[in-house]
PDB file of C-alpha atoms in Angstrom:
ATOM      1  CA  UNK A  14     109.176   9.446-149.867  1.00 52.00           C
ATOM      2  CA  UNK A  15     109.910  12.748-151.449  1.00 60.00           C
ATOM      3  CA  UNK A  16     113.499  11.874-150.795  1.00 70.00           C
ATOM      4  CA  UNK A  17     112.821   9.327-153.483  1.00 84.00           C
ATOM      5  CA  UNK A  18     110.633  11.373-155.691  1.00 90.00           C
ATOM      6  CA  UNK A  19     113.258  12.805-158.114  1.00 92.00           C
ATOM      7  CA  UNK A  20     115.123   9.469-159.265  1.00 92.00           C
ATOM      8  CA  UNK A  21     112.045   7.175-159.216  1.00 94.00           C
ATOM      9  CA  UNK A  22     110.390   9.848-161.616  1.00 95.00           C
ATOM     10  CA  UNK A  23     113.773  10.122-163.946  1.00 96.00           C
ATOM     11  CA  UNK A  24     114.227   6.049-163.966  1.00 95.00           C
ATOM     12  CA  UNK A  25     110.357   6.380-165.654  1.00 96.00           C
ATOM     13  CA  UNK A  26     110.834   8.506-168.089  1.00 97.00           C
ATOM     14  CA  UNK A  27     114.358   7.106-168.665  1.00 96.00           C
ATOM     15  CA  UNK A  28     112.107   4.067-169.264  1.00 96.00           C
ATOM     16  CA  UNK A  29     109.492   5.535-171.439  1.00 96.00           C
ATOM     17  CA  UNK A  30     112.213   7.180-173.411  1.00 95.00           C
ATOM     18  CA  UNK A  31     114.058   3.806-174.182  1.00 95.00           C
ATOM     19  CA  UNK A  32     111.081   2.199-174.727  1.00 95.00           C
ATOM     20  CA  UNK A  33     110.199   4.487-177.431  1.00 93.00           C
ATOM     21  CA  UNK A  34     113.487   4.600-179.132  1.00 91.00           C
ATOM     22  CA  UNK A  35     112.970   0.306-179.304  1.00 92.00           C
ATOM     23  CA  UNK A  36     109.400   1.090-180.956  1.00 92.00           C
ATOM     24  CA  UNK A  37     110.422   2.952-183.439  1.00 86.00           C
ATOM     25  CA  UNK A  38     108.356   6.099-181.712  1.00 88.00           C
ATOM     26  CA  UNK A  39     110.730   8.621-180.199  1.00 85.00           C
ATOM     27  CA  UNK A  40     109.471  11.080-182.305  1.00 82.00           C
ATOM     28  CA  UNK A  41     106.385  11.199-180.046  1.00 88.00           C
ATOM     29  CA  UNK A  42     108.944  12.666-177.309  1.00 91.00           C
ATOM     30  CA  UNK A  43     109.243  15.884-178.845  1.00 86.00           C
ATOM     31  CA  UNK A  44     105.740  16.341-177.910  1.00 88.00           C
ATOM     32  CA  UNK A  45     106.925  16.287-173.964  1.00 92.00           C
ATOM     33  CA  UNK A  46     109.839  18.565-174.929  1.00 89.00           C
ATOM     34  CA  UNK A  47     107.477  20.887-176.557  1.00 89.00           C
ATOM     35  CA  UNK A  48     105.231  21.712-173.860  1.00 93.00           C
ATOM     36  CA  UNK A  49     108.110  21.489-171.201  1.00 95.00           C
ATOM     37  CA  UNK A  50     109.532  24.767-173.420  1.00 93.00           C
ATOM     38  CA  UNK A  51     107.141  27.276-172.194  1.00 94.00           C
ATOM     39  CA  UNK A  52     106.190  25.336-168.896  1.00 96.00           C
ATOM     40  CA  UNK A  53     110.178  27.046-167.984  1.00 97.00           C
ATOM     41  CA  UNK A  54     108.375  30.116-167.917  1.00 96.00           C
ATOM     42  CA  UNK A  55     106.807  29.204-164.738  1.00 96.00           C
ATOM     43  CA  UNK A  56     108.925  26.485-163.789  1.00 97.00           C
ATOM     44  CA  UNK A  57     112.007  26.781-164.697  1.00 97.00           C
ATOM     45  CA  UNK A  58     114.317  24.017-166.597  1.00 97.00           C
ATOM     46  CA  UNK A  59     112.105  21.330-164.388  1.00 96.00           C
ATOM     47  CA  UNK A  60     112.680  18.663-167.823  1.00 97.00           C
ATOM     48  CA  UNK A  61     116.316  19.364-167.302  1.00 97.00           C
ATOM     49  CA  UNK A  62     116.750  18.047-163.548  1.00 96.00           C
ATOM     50  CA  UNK A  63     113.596  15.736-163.227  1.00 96.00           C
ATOM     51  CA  UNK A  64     112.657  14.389-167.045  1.00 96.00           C
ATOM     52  CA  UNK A  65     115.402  14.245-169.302  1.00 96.00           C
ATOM     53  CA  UNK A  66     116.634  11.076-170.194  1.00 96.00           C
ATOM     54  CA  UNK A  67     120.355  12.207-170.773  1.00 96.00           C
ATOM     55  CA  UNK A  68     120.577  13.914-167.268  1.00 97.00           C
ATOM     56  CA  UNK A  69     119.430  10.752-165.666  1.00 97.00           C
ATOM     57  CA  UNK A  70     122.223   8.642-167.439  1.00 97.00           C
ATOM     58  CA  UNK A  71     124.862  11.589-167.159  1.00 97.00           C
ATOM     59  CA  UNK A  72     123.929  11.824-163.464  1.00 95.00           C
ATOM     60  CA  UNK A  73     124.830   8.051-163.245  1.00 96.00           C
ATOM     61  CA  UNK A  74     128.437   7.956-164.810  1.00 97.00           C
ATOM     62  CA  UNK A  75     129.329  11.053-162.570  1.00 96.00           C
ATOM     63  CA  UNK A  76     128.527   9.466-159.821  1.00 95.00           C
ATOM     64  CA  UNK A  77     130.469   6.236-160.626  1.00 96.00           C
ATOM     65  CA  UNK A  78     133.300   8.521-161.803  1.00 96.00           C
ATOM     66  CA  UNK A  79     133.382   9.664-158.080  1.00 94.00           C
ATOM     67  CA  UNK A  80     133.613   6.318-156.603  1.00 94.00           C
ATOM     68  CA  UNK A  81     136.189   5.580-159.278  1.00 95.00           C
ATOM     69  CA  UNK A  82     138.077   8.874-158.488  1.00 93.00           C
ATOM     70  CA  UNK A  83     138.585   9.331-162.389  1.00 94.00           C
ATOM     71  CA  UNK A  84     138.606  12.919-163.120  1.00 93.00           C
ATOM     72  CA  UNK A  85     137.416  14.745-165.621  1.00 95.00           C
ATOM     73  CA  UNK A  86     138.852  16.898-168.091  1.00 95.00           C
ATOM     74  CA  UNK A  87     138.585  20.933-168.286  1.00 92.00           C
ATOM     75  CA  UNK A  88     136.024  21.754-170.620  1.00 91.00           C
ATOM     76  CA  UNK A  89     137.217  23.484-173.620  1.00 92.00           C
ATOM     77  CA  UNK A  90     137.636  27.017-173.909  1.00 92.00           C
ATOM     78  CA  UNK A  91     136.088  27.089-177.489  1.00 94.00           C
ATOM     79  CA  UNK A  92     133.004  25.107-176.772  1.00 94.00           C
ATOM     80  CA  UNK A  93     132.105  27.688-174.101  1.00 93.00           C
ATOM     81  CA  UNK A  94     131.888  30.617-176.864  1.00 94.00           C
ATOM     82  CA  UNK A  95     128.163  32.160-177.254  1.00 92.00           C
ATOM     83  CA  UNK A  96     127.796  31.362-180.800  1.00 95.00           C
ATOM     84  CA  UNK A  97     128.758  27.417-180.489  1.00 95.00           C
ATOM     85  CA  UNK A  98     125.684  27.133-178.288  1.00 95.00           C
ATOM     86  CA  UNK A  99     123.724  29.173-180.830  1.00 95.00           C
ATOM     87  CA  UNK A 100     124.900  26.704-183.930  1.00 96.00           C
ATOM     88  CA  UNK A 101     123.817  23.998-181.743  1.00 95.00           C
ATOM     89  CA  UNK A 102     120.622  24.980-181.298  1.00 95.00           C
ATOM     90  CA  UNK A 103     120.473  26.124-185.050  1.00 95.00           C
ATOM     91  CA  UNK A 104     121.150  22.844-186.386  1.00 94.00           C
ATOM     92  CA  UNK A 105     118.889  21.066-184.050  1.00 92.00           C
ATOM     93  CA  UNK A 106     115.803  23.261-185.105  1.00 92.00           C
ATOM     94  CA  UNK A 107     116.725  22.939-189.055  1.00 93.00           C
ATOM     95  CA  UNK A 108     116.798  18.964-188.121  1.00 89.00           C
ATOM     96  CA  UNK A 109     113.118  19.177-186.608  1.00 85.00           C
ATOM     97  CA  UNK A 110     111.620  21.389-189.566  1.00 89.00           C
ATOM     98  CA  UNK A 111     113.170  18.296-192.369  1.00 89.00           C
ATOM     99  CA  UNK A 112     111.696  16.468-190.363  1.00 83.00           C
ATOM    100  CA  UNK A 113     108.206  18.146-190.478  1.00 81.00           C
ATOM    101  CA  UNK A 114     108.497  18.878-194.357  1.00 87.00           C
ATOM    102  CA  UNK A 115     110.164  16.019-195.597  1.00 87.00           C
ATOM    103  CA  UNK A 116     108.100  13.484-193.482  1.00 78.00           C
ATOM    104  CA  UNK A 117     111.596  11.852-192.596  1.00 81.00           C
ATOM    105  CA  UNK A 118     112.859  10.588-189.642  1.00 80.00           C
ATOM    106  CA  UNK A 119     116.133  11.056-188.719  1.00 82.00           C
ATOM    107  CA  UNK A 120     117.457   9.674-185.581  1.00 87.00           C
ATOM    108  CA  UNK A 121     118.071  12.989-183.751  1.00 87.00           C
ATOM    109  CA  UNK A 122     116.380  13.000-179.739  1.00 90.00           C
ATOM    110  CA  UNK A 123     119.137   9.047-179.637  1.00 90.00           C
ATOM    111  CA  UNK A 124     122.361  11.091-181.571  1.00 92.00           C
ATOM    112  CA  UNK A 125     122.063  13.741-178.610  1.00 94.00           C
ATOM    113  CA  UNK A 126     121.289  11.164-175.848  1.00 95.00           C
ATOM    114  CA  UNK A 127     124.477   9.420-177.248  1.00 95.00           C
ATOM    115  CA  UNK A 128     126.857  12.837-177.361  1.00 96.00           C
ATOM    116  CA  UNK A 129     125.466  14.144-174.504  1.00 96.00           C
ATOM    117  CA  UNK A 130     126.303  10.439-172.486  1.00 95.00           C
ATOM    118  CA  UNK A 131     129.689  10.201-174.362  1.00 96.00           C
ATOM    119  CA  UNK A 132     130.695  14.010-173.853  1.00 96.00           C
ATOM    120  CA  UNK A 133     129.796  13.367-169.582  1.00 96.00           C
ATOM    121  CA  UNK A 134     132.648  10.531-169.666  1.00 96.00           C
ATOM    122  CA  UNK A 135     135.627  12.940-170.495  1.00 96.00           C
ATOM    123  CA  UNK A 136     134.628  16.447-169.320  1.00 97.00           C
ATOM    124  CA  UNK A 137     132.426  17.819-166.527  1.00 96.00           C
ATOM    125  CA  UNK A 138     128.303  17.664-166.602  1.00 96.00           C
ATOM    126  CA  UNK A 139     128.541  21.211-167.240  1.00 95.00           C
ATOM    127  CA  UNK A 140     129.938  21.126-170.364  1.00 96.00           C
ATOM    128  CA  UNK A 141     126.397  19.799-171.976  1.00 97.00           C
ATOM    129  CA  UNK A 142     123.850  21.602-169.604  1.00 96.00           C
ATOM    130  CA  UNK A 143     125.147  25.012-169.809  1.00 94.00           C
ATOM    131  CA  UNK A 144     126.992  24.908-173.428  1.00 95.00           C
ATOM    132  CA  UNK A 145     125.882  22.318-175.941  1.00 96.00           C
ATOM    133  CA  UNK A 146     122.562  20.881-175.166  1.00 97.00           C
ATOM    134  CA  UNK A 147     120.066  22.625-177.317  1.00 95.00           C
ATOM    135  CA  UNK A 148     117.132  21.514-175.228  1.00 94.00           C
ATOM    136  CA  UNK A 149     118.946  23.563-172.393  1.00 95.00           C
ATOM    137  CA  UNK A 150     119.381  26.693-174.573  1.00 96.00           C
ATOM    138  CA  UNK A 151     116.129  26.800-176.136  1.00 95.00           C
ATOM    139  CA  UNK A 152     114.558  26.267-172.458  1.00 96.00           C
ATOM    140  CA  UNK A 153     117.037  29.092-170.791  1.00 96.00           C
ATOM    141  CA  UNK A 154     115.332  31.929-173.062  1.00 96.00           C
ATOM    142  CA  UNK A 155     111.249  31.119-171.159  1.00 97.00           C
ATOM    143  CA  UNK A 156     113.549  30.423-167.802  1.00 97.00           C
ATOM    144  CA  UNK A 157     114.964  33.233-167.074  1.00 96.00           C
ATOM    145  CA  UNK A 158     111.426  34.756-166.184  1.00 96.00           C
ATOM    146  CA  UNK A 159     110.531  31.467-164.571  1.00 97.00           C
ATOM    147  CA  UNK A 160     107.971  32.706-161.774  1.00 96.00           C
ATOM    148  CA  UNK A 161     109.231  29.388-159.589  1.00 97.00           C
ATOM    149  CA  UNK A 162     112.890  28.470-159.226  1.00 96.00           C
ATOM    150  CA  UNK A 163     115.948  27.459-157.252  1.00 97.00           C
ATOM    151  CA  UNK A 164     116.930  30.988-155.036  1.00 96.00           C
ATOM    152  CA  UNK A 165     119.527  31.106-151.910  1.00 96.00           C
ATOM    153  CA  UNK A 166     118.134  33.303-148.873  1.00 95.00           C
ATOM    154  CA  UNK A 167     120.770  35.630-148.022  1.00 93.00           C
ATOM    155  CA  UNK A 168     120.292  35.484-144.298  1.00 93.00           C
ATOM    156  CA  UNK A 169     120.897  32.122-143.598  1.00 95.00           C
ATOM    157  CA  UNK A 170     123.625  32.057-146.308  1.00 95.00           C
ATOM    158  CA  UNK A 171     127.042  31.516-145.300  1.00 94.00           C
ATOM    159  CA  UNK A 172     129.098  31.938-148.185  1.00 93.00           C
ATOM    160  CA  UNK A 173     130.165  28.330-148.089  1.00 94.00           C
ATOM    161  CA  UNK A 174     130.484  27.756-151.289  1.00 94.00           C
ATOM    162  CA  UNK A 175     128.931  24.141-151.587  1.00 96.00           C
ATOM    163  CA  UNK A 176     126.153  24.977-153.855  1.00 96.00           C
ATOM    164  CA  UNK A 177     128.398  25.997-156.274  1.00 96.00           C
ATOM    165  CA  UNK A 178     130.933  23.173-155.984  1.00 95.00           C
ATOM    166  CA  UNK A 179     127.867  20.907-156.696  1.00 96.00           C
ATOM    167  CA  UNK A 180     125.754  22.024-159.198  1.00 97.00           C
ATOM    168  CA  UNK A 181     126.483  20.477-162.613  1.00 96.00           C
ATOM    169  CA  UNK A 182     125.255  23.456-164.537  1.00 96.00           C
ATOM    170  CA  UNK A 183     127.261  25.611-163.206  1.00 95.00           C
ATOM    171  CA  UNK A 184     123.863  28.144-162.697  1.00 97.00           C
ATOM    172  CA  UNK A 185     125.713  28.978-158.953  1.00 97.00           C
ATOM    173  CA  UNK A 186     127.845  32.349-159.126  1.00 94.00           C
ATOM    174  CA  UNK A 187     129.106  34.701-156.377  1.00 91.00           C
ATOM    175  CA  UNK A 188     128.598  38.440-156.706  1.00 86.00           C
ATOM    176  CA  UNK A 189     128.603  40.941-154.528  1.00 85.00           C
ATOM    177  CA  UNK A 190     125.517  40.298-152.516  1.00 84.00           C
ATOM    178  CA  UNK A 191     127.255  36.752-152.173  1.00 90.00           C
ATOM    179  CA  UNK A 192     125.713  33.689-153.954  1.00 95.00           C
ATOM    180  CA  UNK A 193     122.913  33.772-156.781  1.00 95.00           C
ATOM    181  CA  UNK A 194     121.105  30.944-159.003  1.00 97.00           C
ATOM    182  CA  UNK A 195     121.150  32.351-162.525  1.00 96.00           C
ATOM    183  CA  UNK A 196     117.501  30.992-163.426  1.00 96.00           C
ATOM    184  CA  UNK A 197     118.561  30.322-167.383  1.00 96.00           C
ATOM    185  CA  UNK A 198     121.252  27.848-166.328  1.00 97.00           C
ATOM    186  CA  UNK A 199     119.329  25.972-163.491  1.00 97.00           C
ATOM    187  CA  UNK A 200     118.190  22.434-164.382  1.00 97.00           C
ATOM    188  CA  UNK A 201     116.455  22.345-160.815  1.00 97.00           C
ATOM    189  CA  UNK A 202     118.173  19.507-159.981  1.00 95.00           C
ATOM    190  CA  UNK A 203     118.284  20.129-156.446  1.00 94.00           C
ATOM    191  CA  UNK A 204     121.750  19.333-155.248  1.00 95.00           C
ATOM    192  CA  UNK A 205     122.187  22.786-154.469  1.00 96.00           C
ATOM    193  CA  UNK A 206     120.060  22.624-151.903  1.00 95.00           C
ATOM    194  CA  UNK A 207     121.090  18.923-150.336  1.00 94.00           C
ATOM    195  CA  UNK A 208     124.331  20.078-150.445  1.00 95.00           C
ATOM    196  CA  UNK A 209     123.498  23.162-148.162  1.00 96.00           C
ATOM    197  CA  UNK A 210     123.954  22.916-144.346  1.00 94.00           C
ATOM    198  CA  UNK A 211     122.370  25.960-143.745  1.00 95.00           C
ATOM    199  CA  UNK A 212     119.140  24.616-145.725  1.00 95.00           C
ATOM    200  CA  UNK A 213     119.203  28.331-147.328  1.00 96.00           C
ATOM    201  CA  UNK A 214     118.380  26.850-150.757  1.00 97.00           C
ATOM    202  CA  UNK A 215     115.046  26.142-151.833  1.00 96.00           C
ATOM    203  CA  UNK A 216     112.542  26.278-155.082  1.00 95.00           C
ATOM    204  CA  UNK A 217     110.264  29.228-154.581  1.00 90.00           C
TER     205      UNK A 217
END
């Protein structure tokens, strides 16, 4: 059952989130985004790996571009720079305030569900989670005191490497005390920890 847990809860909200989008209401999901912003302080980017609708579909079309074999491309040097991530999230929060002043709705939360699904069919997952999405970056600032989150016990640890290979975020790095979960860039996805042998990986 708990096996099951993590895509049976993303297929719902992927659900709600359509079914809002049809009504006319997807406004009302900012509300869920809102309080998932400071719930990172003590849970880390949980909406990232277990809510968001745009993981749950970019989760799907990696995993058919596996069985397809199609690779993807490297993601661009430029799009990694600090400040790109910074505009992003910028011109996402200038979007949301016209929207509260002007009593407007613009279509904003189904443009980034459609960049977000387009930009995961040419380049790696990584490439939204850790440098574009501006849920991610407004999340990463609360996260990175997140009292729970992904960590790697050193002792059982075997420098494998798999976690890293896996995650889409790209949150896995090796230093010199071997492998460490950056807690900003973690969307608690878990694939980390299936993909360790050693079951060293766990959410604390």
């Amino acid at each position: 059952m708990k096996k099951y847990l993590q895509p049976v809860l993303q297929i719902i909200f992927l659900a709600i989130f359509i079914f809002l989008i049809i009504s006319g209401k997807v406004q009302l999901w900012m509300g869920l985004f809102i309080l998932s912003v400071p719930a990172a302080l003590l849970l880390g980017r949980v909406y990232c790996g277990w809510i968001c609708p745009i993981n749950t579909v970019m989760r799907g079309i990696t995993w058919i571009k596996k069985k397809l074999r199609l690779k993807s491309a490297g993601t661009p040097g430029w799009l990694t720079k600090p400040w790109i991530r910074l505009f992003v999230l910028g011109l996402f929060i200038a979007a949301f305030i016209f929207i509260m002043v002007s009593g407007k709705k613009l279509p904003v939360l189904p443009v980034l569900f459609a960049i977000g699904v387009l930009l995961t069919c040419f380049y790696p997952e990584e490439l939204w989670h850790r440098y574009l999405c501006p849920y991610g970056t407004m999340m990463s600032f609360p996260a990175r005191k997140a009292k729970h989150a992904m960590a790697i016990e050193p002792r059982l640890c075997n420098n494998c490497g798999g976690c890293e290979r896996v995650c889409p975020a790209k949150a896995v790095e090796k230093s010199e005390r071997g492998y460490e979960i950056r807690k900003e860039d973690c969307i608690v996805c878990m694939s980390c920890a299936g993909a360790c042998k050693q079951k060293a990986i766990t959410y604390r």
